[in-house]
Backbone as a chain_set.jsonl record, in Angstrom:
{"seq": "MSVTVRPVASFEEYLTAMRTWRLAWRAAFDHVVPAEHLPSAELTEARRDSLEAVYDDVRDRDAVFVADAGGVVGYAHLVTDTDRTGAFVPDDDAELHALYVRPDRWGEGVGSALLERVESACSEATRLVLQTFAANEDGRAFYRARGFERVGDHTFEVGGESYPTVVLAKPLRN", "coords": {"N": [[-17.838, 13.169, 4.874], [-16.932, 13.152, 1.554], [-15.605, 10.838, -0.64], [-13.968, 9.763, -3.526], [-12.947, 6.875, -5.109], [-10.64, 5.942, -7.472], [-8.843, 4.937, -10.483], [-5.404, 5.935, -10.656], [-4.641, 8.974, -12.315], [-2.564, 10.359, -13.585], [0.995, 11.039, -13.889], [1.754, 13.12, -12.165], [-0.293, 12.989, -10.275], [0.273, 10.473, -9.277], [2.712, 11.073, -8.033], [1.757, 12.68, -5.966], [0.345, 10.725, -4.586], [2.532, 9.204, -3.744], [3.709, 11.003, -1.983], [1.737, 10.968, -0.062], [2.058, 8.316, 0.806], [4.632, 8.558, 1.951], [4.202, 10.345, 4.108], [2.303, 8.885, 5.59], [3.751, 6.537, 6.145], [5.809, 7.543, 7.766], [4.317, 8.413, 9.976], [2.985, 6.071, 10.81], [4.941, 4.134, 11.286], [6.992, 5.096, 12.868], [7.665, 4.156, 15.356], [8.61, 1.692, 14.824], [10.62, 1.497, 12.854], [13.929, 2.781, 12.703], [14.493, 6.341, 12.851], [16.271, 7.33, 10.893], [15.808, 5.689, 8.758], [13.279, 6.145, 7.903], [11.162, 7.455, 5.343], [11.814, 10.686, 3.931], [9.723, 13.583, 4.245], [9.452, 15.023, 1.926], [9.94, 14.761, -1.635], [12.946, 14.214, -3.345], [14.568, 15.607, -6.27], [15.956, 13.639, -7.669], [14.733, 11.321, -6.712], [12.162, 11.741, -7.643], [12.591, 11.507, -10.398], [13.304, 8.773, -10.545], [10.918, 7.637, -9.763], [9.323, 8.069, -11.948], [9.898, 6.055, -13.799], [9.037, 3.877, -12.29], [6.322, 4.478, -12.097], [5.512, 4.258, -14.8], [5.838, 1.508, -15.095], [4.117, 0.313, -13.095], [1.681, 1.392, -13.836], [1.19, 0.163, -16.258], [1.111, -2.535, -15.547], [-0.026, -3.139, -13.042], [-2.631, -2.319, -10.636], [-3.35, 0.827, -9.583], [-4.847, 2.856, -7.287], [-6.418, 5.92, -6.317], [-7.635, 7.795, -3.563], [-9.815, 10.327, -3.715], [-10.622, 13.363, -2.416], [-11.281, 16.014, -3.147], [-8.68, 16.306, -3.686], [-5.797, 14.191, -3.539], [-6.009, 11.874, -0.979], [-5.368, 9.397, -0.189], [-4.033, 6.175, -1.157], [-3.899, 3.075, -3.009], [-2.261, 0.065, -3.961], [-2.48, -2.574, -6.046], [-1.459, -5.831, -6.854], [-1.725, -8.269, -9.226], [-0.522, -9.985, -10.974], [1.125, -12.967, -10.954], [3.848, -13.213, -11.329], [4.813, -10.944, -10.243], [3.973, -10.62, -7.645], [4.621, -10.714, -4.071], [6.895, -13.024, -2.408], [5.489, -14.282, -0.414], [2.94, -14.629, -1.314], [0.58, -16.838, -2.492], [0.05, -18.509, -5.702], [-2.652, -18.303, -6.707], [-3.643, -16.042, -5.583], [-4.081, -12.48, -4.976], [-2.058, -9.562, -4.382], [-2.191, -7.075, -1.961], [-0.313, -4.598, -2.243], [0.177, -2.082, -1.241], [-1.477, 0.23, 0.912], [-2.31, 3.275, 1.836], [-3.123, 6.144, 3.785], [-3.433, 9.64, 4.14], [-2.184, 10.881, 7.193], [-3.702, 12.896, 8.522], [-6.231, 12.256, 7.752], [-6.941, 9.852, 8.778], [-9.205, 7.473, 10.119], [-11.515, 8.35, 8.884], [-12.764, 6.747, 7.024], [-11.49, 6.501, 4.599], [-9.468, 4.579, 4.095], [-11.023, 2.251, 4.217], [-12.704, 2.651, 1.999], [-10.829, 2.587, -0.074], [-9.901, -0.06, 0.215], [-12.243, -1.522, -0.37], [-12.513, -0.887, -3.099], [-10.178, -2.033, -4.138], [-10.678, -4.756, -3.569], [-12.848, -5.174, -5.276], [-11.574, -5.136, -7.684], [-10.287, -7.511, -7.919], [-10.911, -9.802, -9.656], [-10.097, -12.352, -10.508], [-8.705, -13.568, -8.444], [-8.347, -15.771, -5.611], [-7.917, -15.081, -2.963], [-7.147, -12.048, -1.139], [-4.038, -10.903, -0.28], [-1.651, -9.671, 2.067], [1.229, -8.102, 3.583], [2.269, -6.847, 6.726], [4.053, -4.879, 9.107], [4.875, -6.67, 12.05], [4.753, -5.257, 14.4], [2.878, -3.337, 13.843], [0.266, -2.619, 15.174], [-2.116, -1.08, 14.927], [-2.603, -1.124, 12.153], [-2.888, -3.909, 11.74], [-5.208, -4.334, 13.246], [-7.032, -2.801, 11.766], [-7.164, -4.298, 9.35], [-8.015, -6.833, 10.347], [-10.579, -6.171, 11.269], [-11.854, -5.977, 8.897], [-12.107, -8.476, 7.861], [-9.717, -9.903, 7.369], [-7.347, -12.479, 8.068], [-4.642, -13.765, 9.993], [-2.17, -15.532, 8.298], [0.411, -16.288, 8.173], [3.968, -15.667, 8.631], [6.586, -13.361, 7.905], [9.363, -11.44, 6.625], [10.558, -8.053, 6.297], [12.716, -5.89, 4.667], [14.394, -2.977, 5.676], [16.536, -0.365, 5.259], [18.746, -2.098, 5.335], [18.226, -3.74, 7.46], [16.307, -6.453, 8.779], [12.876, -6.802, 9.433], [10.297, -8.242, 11.409], [7.292, -9.402, 9.915], [3.745, -9.842, 9.534], [1.662, -11.996, 7.68], [-1.35, -11.472, 6.141], [-4.599, -12.53, 5.097], [-7.554, -12.493, 3.066], [-10.456, -14.109, 2.123], [-11.943, -13.88, -1.119], [-14.954, -12.873, -2.821], [-15.934, -14.624, -5.51]], "CA": [[-16.768, 13.363, 3.934], [-17.14, 12.462, 0.291], [-14.356, 10.401, -1.254], [-14.104, 8.964, -4.738], [-11.772, 6.031, -5.35], [-10.525, 5.733, -8.909], [-7.462, 4.71, -10.901], [-4.538, 7.112, -10.733], [-4.876, 9.567, -13.624], [-1.387, 10.979, -14.191], [2.231, 10.938, -13.118], [1.706, 14.105, -11.075], [-1.167, 12.438, -9.245], [1.043, 9.391, -8.665], [3.659, 11.714, -7.107], [0.985, 13.066, -4.78], [0.108, 9.48, -3.854], [3.795, 8.828, -3.093], [3.853, 11.896, -0.823], [0.821, 10.417, 0.935], [2.746, 7.142, 1.346], [5.738, 8.999, 2.797], [3.652, 10.9, 5.342], [1.674, 7.8, 6.35], [4.81, 5.644, 6.622], [6.48, 8.212, 8.888], [3.416, 8.449, 11.126], [2.589, 4.731, 11.261], [6.053, 3.232, 11.607], [8.073, 5.783, 13.575], [8.016, 3.352, 16.528], [9.062, 0.39, 14.33], [11.832, 1.656, 12.057], [14.696, 3.946, 13.156], [14.192, 7.582, 12.14], [17.12, 7.519, 9.71], [15.323, 4.841, 7.669], [11.952, 6.583, 7.492], [11.274, 8.335, 4.174], [11.616, 12.11, 4.213], [8.387, 14.032, 3.865], [9.495, 15.582, 0.577], [10.639, 14.015, -2.673], [14.065, 14.871, -4.011], [14.452, 15.565, -7.732], [16.437, 12.325, -8.108], [13.687, 10.33, -6.403], [11.072, 12.018, -8.579], [12.974, 10.91, -11.681], [13.229, 7.311, -10.454], [9.507, 7.268, -9.654], [8.705, 8.106, -13.271], [10.023, 4.701, -14.352], [8.159, 3.024, -11.486], [4.943, 4.794, -12.502], [5.271, 3.639, -16.109], [5.746, 0.069, -14.899], [2.914, -0.08, -12.354], [0.503, 1.805, -14.607], [0.977, -0.828, -17.305], [1.038, -3.916, -15.082], [-0.743, -3.293, -11.777], [-3.748, -1.394, -10.445], [-3.085, 1.828, -8.557], [-6.046, 3.655, -7.067], [-6.305, 7.043, -5.39], [-8.835, 8.289, -2.893], [-9.869, 11.747, -4.032], [-11.593, 14.143, -1.647], [-10.84, 17.363, -3.501], [-7.239, 16.105, -3.735], [-5.454, 12.824, -3.145], [-5.889, 11.694, 0.471], [-4.949, 8.021, 0.055], [-3.816, 5.387, -2.368], [-3.721, 1.63, -2.854], [-1.547, -0.564, -5.081], [-2.865, -3.977, -6.148], [-0.669, -6.631, -7.79], [-2.409, -9.533, -9.515], [0.376, -10.801, -11.798], [1.86, -13.853, -10.048], [5.282, -12.986, -11.494], [5.172, -9.696, -9.567], [3.559, -10.617, -6.247], [5.655, -11.078, -3.116], [7.141, -14.453, -2.192], [4.525, -14.768, 0.568], [1.619, -14.667, -1.952], [0.354, -18.015, -3.345], [-0.24, -18.203, -7.107], [-4.043, -17.968, -7.014], [-4.026, -14.887, -4.783], [-3.615, -11.142, -5.353], [-1.344, -8.892, -3.287], [-2.375, -5.668, -1.635], [1.077, -4.167, -2.08], [0.199, -0.872, -0.412], [-2.692, 0.992, 1.171], [-1.913, 4.34, 2.752], [-4.004, 7.297, 3.885], [-2.791, 10.769, 4.826], [-2.469, 10.778, 8.633], [-4.758, 13.815, 8.961], [-7.512, 11.719, 7.296], [-7.168, 8.553, 9.405], [-10.455, 7.341, 10.852], [-12.621, 8.943, 8.132], [-13.305, 5.805, 6.063], [-10.736, 6.521, 3.344], [-8.842, 3.269, 3.942], [-12.086, 1.276, 3.912], [-13.135, 2.875, 0.617], [-9.756, 2.068, -0.932], [-9.9, -1.52, 0.295], [-13.405, -2.007, -1.129], [-12.212, -0.764, -4.537], [-9.175, -3.057, -4.443], [-11.356, -6.052, -3.578], [-13.687, -5.288, -6.477], [-10.679, -5.297, -8.844], [-9.662, -8.845, -7.821], [-11.879, -10.712, -10.25], [-9.556, -13.692, -10.731], [-7.992, -14.073, -7.267], [-9.063, -16.496, -4.566], [-7.792, -14.29, -1.738], [-6.314, -10.853, -1.144], [-2.992, -11.159, 0.705], [-0.764, -8.54, 2.337], [2.088, -8.215, 4.755], [2.462, -5.616, 7.471], [4.963, -5.075, 10.231], [4.273, -7.328, 13.209], [4.539, -4.222, 15.412], [1.856, -2.403, 13.372], [-0.979, -3.061, 15.801], [-3.259, -0.364, 14.359], [-2.838, -1.667, 10.819], [-3.417, -5.263, 11.87], [-6.593, -4.206, 13.717], [-7.804, -2.33, 10.613], [-7.409, -5.415, 8.432], [-8.837, -7.847, 11.035], [-11.967, -5.682, 11.304], [-12.387, -6.081, 7.537], [-12.158, -9.872, 7.452], [-8.427, -10.535, 7.134], [-6.822, -13.336, 9.132], [-3.21, -14.044, 9.916], [-1.905, -16.82, 7.664], [1.835, -16.599, 8.195], [4.951, -14.679, 9.051], [7.592, -13.072, 6.883], [10.204, -10.321, 7.042], [10.661, -6.95, 5.347], [13.996, -5.223, 4.894], [14.445, -1.522, 5.616], [17.85, 0.133, 5.649], [19.664, -3.195, 5.594], [17.758, -4.511, 8.619], [15.069, -7.212, 8.563], [11.852, -6.609, 10.462], [9.249, -9.265, 11.306], [5.984, -9.012, 9.412], [2.711, -10.863, 9.518], [0.96, -12.117, 6.406], [-2.787, -11.521, 6.359], [-5.331, -12.871, 3.886], [-9.011, -12.428, 3.123], [-11.106, -14.762, 0.966], [-12.701, -12.961, -1.966], [-16.163, -13.391, -3.454], [-15.74, -14.762, -6.96]], "C": [[-17.059, 12.537, 2.682], [-15.787, 12.123, -0.317], [-14.698, 9.532, -2.461], [-12.82, 8.175, -4.902], [-11.768, 5.666, -6.821], [-9.071, 5.434, -9.267], [-6.682, 6.023, -10.946], [-4.568, 7.645, -12.159], [-3.633, 10.109, -14.321], [-0.163, 10.749, -13.316], [2.226, 11.919, -11.949], [0.82, 13.615, -9.938], [-0.478, 11.279, -8.522], [2.061, 9.958, -7.677], [2.955, 12.16, -5.83], [0.673, 11.834, -3.93], [1.373, 9.043, -3.117], [4.095, 9.74, -1.908], [2.944, 11.425, 0.314], [1.457, 9.21, 1.608], [3.833, 7.574, 2.327], [5.229, 9.521, 4.142], [3.048, 9.796, 6.215], [2.723, 6.861, 6.934], [5.502, 6.247, 7.838], [5.601, 8.158, 10.145], [3.131, 7.054, 11.687], [3.747, 3.913, 11.796], [7.204, 3.9, 12.337], [8.507, 5.03, 14.833], [8.588, 1.98, 16.136], [10.446, 0.487, 13.698], [12.599, 2.876, 12.58], [14.464, 5.163, 12.259], [15.021, 7.756, 10.877], [16.679, 6.662, 8.527], [13.88, 5.142, 7.262], [12.096, 7.506, 6.287], [11.087, 9.794, 4.589], [10.238, 12.51, 3.704], [8.346, 14.539, 2.428], [10.294, 14.699, -0.369], [11.798, 14.833, -3.216], [13.85, 14.786, -5.522], [14.909, 14.211, -8.265], [15.38, 11.254, -7.858], [12.492, 10.512, -7.331], [11.362, 11.368, -9.929], [12.863, 9.392, -11.637], [11.776, 6.837, -10.355], [8.797, 7.304, -11.005], [8.764, 6.736, -13.935], [9.12, 3.73, -13.592], [6.707, 3.236, -11.92], [4.613, 4.139, -13.845], [5.056, 2.134, -15.969], [4.44, -0.322, -14.209], [1.647, 0.304, -13.115], [0.162, 0.748, -15.651], [0.676, -2.22, -16.77], [0.184, -4.146, -13.844], [-1.952, -2.355, -11.762], [-3.399, -0.463, -9.289], [-4.295, 2.738, -8.487], [-5.721, 4.808, -6.12], [-7.667, 7.316, -4.78], [-8.801, 9.802, -3.044], [-10.979, 12.391, -3.227], [-11.262, 15.618, -1.87], [-9.327, 17.429, -3.594], [-6.96, 14.699, -3.236], [-5.246, 12.759, -1.632], [-5.495, 10.262, 0.83], [-4.702, 7.32, -1.256], [-3.645, 3.923, -2.01], [-3.091, 1.083, -4.126], [-1.834, -2.056, -5.008], [-2.004, -4.665, -7.193], [-1.384, -7.964, -7.981], [-1.555, -10.483, -10.35], [1.258, -11.646, -10.877], [3.369, -13.727, -10.202], [5.757, -11.757, -10.72], [4.766, -9.666, -8.094], [4.725, -11.036, -5.359], [5.753, -12.58, -2.936], [6.126, -15.072, -1.238], [3.118, -14.936, -0.021], [1.493, -15.918, -2.819], [-0.144, -17.611, -4.737], [-1.676, -17.783, -7.404], [-4.538, -16.711, -6.304], [-3.479, -13.59, -5.375], [-2.942, -10.517, -4.13], [-1.785, -7.445, -3.157], [-0.985, -5.169, -1.272], [1.174, -2.944, -1.171], [-1.214, -0.333, -0.253], [-2.322, 2.016, 2.232], [-2.859, 5.518, 2.646], [-3.235, 8.401, 4.603], [-3.155, 10.727, 6.302], [-3.572, 11.714, 9.117], [-6.144, 13.376, 8.501], [-7.795, 10.326, 7.869], [-8.486, 8.58, 10.163], [-11.674, 7.894, 10.131], [-13.218, 7.998, 7.087], [-12.57, 5.745, 4.738], [-10.101, 5.16, 3.085], [-9.859, 2.198, 3.591], [-12.558, 1.416, 2.474], [-12.085, 2.352, -0.365], [-9.771, 0.539, -0.953], [-11.082, -2.117, -0.473], [-13.129, -1.96, -2.627], [-11.192, -1.809, -4.97], [-9.844, -4.424, -4.532], [-12.201, -6.23, -4.833], [-12.852, -5.481, -7.737], [-10.027, -6.676, -8.889], [-10.583, -9.909, -8.404], [-11.379, -12.145, -10.383], [-8.973, -14.347, -9.47], [-8.92, -14.793, -6.297], [-9.085, -15.695, -3.263], [-7.009, -13.016, -2.033], [-5.345, -11.004, 0.016], [-2.133, -9.909, 0.862], [0.176, -8.897, 3.462], [2.168, -6.849, 5.412], [3.414, -5.91, 8.624], [4.221, -5.725, 11.398], [3.941, -6.307, 14.292], [3.466, -3.204, 15.021], [0.483, -2.831, 13.898], [-2.203, -2.372, 15.222], [-3.607, -0.905, 12.973], [-3.434, -3.061, 10.873], [-4.876, -5.226, 12.325], [-7.509, -3.738, 12.582], [-8.159, -3.498, 9.7], [-8.247, -6.52, 9.076], [-10.308, -7.442, 11.034], [-12.64, -5.792, 9.94], [-12.25, -7.49, 6.97], [-10.843, -10.551, 7.141], [-8.02, -11.368, 8.343], [-5.341, -13.569, 8.906], [-3.006, -15.446, 9.336], [-0.423, -17.178, 7.659], [2.671, -15.444, 8.69], [5.969, -14.513, 7.934], [8.523, -12.016, 7.457], [10.215, -9.283, 5.936], [11.931, -6.194, 5.686], [13.862, -3.718, 4.697], [15.824, -1.108, 6.088], [18.838, -0.957, 6.002], [19.302, -4.047, 6.801], [16.461, -5.233, 8.265], [14.135, -7.025, 9.751], [10.784, -7.69, 10.3], [7.943, -8.66, 10.793], [5.011, -10.159, 9.619], [2.067, -10.828, 8.143], [-0.509, -12.322, 6.732], [-3.479, -11.828, 5.037], [-6.827, -12.796, 4.148], [-9.562, -13.16, 1.904], [-11.933, -13.731, 0.195], [-13.926, -13.645, -2.537], [-15.918, -13.453, -4.944], [-16.975, -15.337, -7.597]], "O": [[-17.393, 11.355, 2.77], [-14.934, 12.993, -0.491], [-15.593, 8.688, -2.414], [-11.727, 8.738, -4.841], [-12.752, 5.152, -7.354], [-8.172, 5.65, -8.455], [-7.238, 7.082, -11.237], [-4.525, 6.867, -13.112], [-3.65, 10.3, -15.537], [-0.268, 10.325, -12.165], [2.656, 11.569, -10.85], [1.148, 13.805, -8.767], [-0.624, 11.119, -7.31], [2.258, 9.393, -6.601], [3.504, 12.027, -4.736], [0.729, 11.891, -2.702], [1.294, 8.564, -1.986], [4.681, 9.291, -0.923], [3.315, 11.471, 1.487], [1.41, 9.082, 2.831], [3.942, 7.013, 3.417], [5.77, 9.172, 5.191], [3.256, 9.773, 7.428], [2.606, 6.435, 8.083], [5.754, 5.553, 8.823], [6.091, 7.888, 11.241], [3.046, 6.879, 12.902], [3.552, 3.077, 12.679], [8.29, 3.328, 12.42], [9.613, 5.25, 15.326], [8.998, 1.203, 16.998], [11.327, -0.329, 13.969], [11.986, 3.902, 12.872], [14.262, 5.024, 11.053], [14.519, 8.28, 9.883], [17.131, 6.887, 7.404], [13.325, 4.479, 6.386], [13.059, 8.269, 6.215], [10.3, 10.098, 5.486], [9.666, 11.849, 2.838], [7.298, 14.484, 1.784], [11.206, 13.984, 0.046], [11.641, 16.017, -3.512], [13.042, 13.986, -5.994], [14.319, 13.688, -9.21], [15.161, 10.382, -8.7], [11.881, 9.531, -7.755], [10.482, 10.751, -10.53], [12.379, 8.782, -12.59], [11.449, 5.745, -10.82], [7.778, 6.638, -11.186], [7.796, 6.302, -14.561], [8.506, 2.853, -14.2], [5.957, 2.274, -12.089], [3.551, 3.537, -14.0], [4.2, 1.556, -16.639], [3.729, -1.201, -14.695], [0.643, -0.403, -13.036], [-1.011, 0.47, -15.902], [0.047, -3.017, -17.466], [-0.285, -5.263, -13.627], [-2.249, -1.688, -12.752], [-3.179, -0.908, -8.162], [-4.717, 3.316, -9.489], [-4.866, 4.689, -5.242], [-8.706, 7.096, -5.401], [-7.883, 10.47, -2.567], [-12.143, 12.007, -3.343], [-11.001, 16.365, -0.928], [-8.756, 18.52, -3.58], [-7.805, 14.089, -2.58], [-4.423, 13.484, -1.073], [-5.308, 9.942, 2.003], [-5.1, 7.79, -2.322], [-3.299, 3.571, -0.883], [-3.351, 1.573, -5.225], [-1.479, -2.721, -4.035], [-1.834, -4.148, -8.297], [-1.619, -8.696, -7.02], [-1.852, -11.676, -10.417], [2.05, -11.103, -10.107], [4.107, -14.098, -9.289], [6.959, -11.549, -10.558], [5.181, -8.764, -7.367], [5.693, -11.634, -5.828], [4.825, -13.321, -3.262], [5.929, -16.287, -1.262], [2.199, -15.342, 0.69], [2.229, -16.053, -3.797], [-0.687, -16.522, -4.925], [-1.887, -16.961, -8.296], [-5.711, -16.355, -6.408], [-2.538, -13.602, -6.169], [-3.221, -10.895, -2.992], [-1.757, -6.686, -4.125], [-0.541, -5.303, -0.132], [2.139, -2.794, -0.421], [-2.038, -0.428, -1.163], [-2.054, 1.667, 3.382], [-3.339, 5.852, 1.563], [-2.487, 8.143, 5.546], [-4.327, 10.553, 6.636], [-4.31, 11.361, 10.037], [-7.134, 14.037, 8.815], [-8.778, 9.689, 7.488], [-8.841, 9.589, 10.774], [-12.765, 7.91, 10.7], [-14.099, 8.41, 6.332], [-12.981, 5.011, 3.839], [-10.186, 4.641, 1.971], [-9.59, 1.332, 2.76], [-12.789, 0.413, 1.798], [-12.431, 1.74, -1.375], [-9.666, -0.077, -2.014], [-10.92, -3.126, -1.159], [-13.476, -2.895, -3.349], [-11.32, -2.403, -6.041], [-9.598, -5.17, -5.48], [-12.259, -7.325, -5.391], [-13.369, -5.943, -8.754], [-9.281, -6.968, -9.823], [-10.988, -10.829, -7.692], [-12.189, -13.072, -10.37], [-8.772, -15.561, -9.445], [-10.103, -14.474, -6.179], [-10.095, -15.631, -2.562], [-6.306, -12.918, -3.039], [-5.759, -11.208, 1.157], [-1.915, -9.174, -0.102], [-0.041, -9.859, 4.199], [2.138, -5.82, 4.737], [3.554, -7.054, 9.054], [3.08, -5.37, 11.695], [2.962, -6.468, 15.02], [3.175, -2.295, 15.799], [-0.349, -3.343, 13.149], [-3.237, -3.016, 15.041], [-4.779, -1.118, 12.663], [-4.375, -3.367, 10.141], [-5.694, -6.007, 11.838], [-8.633, -4.224, 12.45], [-9.318, -3.666, 9.32], [-9.112, -7.091, 8.411], [-11.184, -8.28, 10.82], [-13.864, -5.709, 9.844], [-12.273, -7.683, 5.754], [-10.849, -11.694, 6.684], [-8.308, -11.014, 9.486], [-4.857, -13.569, 7.774], [-3.589, -16.418, 9.816], [-0.045, -18.252, 7.192], [2.165, -14.401, 9.106], [6.18, -15.416, 7.125], [8.472, -11.73, 8.654], [9.92, -9.588, 4.781], [12.193, -5.894, 6.851], [13.304, -3.246, 3.706], [16.238, -1.458, 7.194], [19.684, -0.767, 6.876], [20.023, -4.992, 7.123], [15.62, -4.698, 7.543], [14.548, -7.084, 10.909], [10.404, -8.02, 9.176], [7.548, -7.562, 11.184], [5.411, -11.3, 9.85], [1.944, -9.771, 7.524], [-0.874, -13.218, 7.493], [-2.999, -11.429, 3.976], [-7.302, -13.0, 5.265], [-9.175, -12.86, 0.774], [-12.539, -12.834, 0.781], [-13.935, -14.862, -2.718], [-15.712, -12.418, -5.577], [-17.01, -15.529, -8.812]]}, "num_chains": 1, "name": "protein.A"}
């Protein structure tokens, strides 16, 4: 399978990336989060409108990459601005805010290609840090196999409920 990882090129492509996120979230976390709090597979018109403002913001301030294999099959969102990283991210580190692959493409190297591109974009950071649900055993195994280690615990709120997360970090080559 040939995949090219590159910056997101348009709002429409960003919407496709968000559909990828929705499908991956439903598949990966259906055993973690109650069904009523999982995102629907389709975007409503209201959600599409709200994502336009989000796209303008992240396009100008963060790095959003897509994995293209004749269409978007995955995406990653990197945050390097310390004013925008999560509370669990130390000042000298970058945050992998999101990395999602369409479930029908899991196991094909798409996530690894996205992660490599994100790491290459972290020129100033000491480490790449992320949080994932503590119950996300597959995700934790993916990151451990790529050099991430557990450095802490945190929580993430979904639907008014807090869920335990683990914070993982990987030293970067600078």
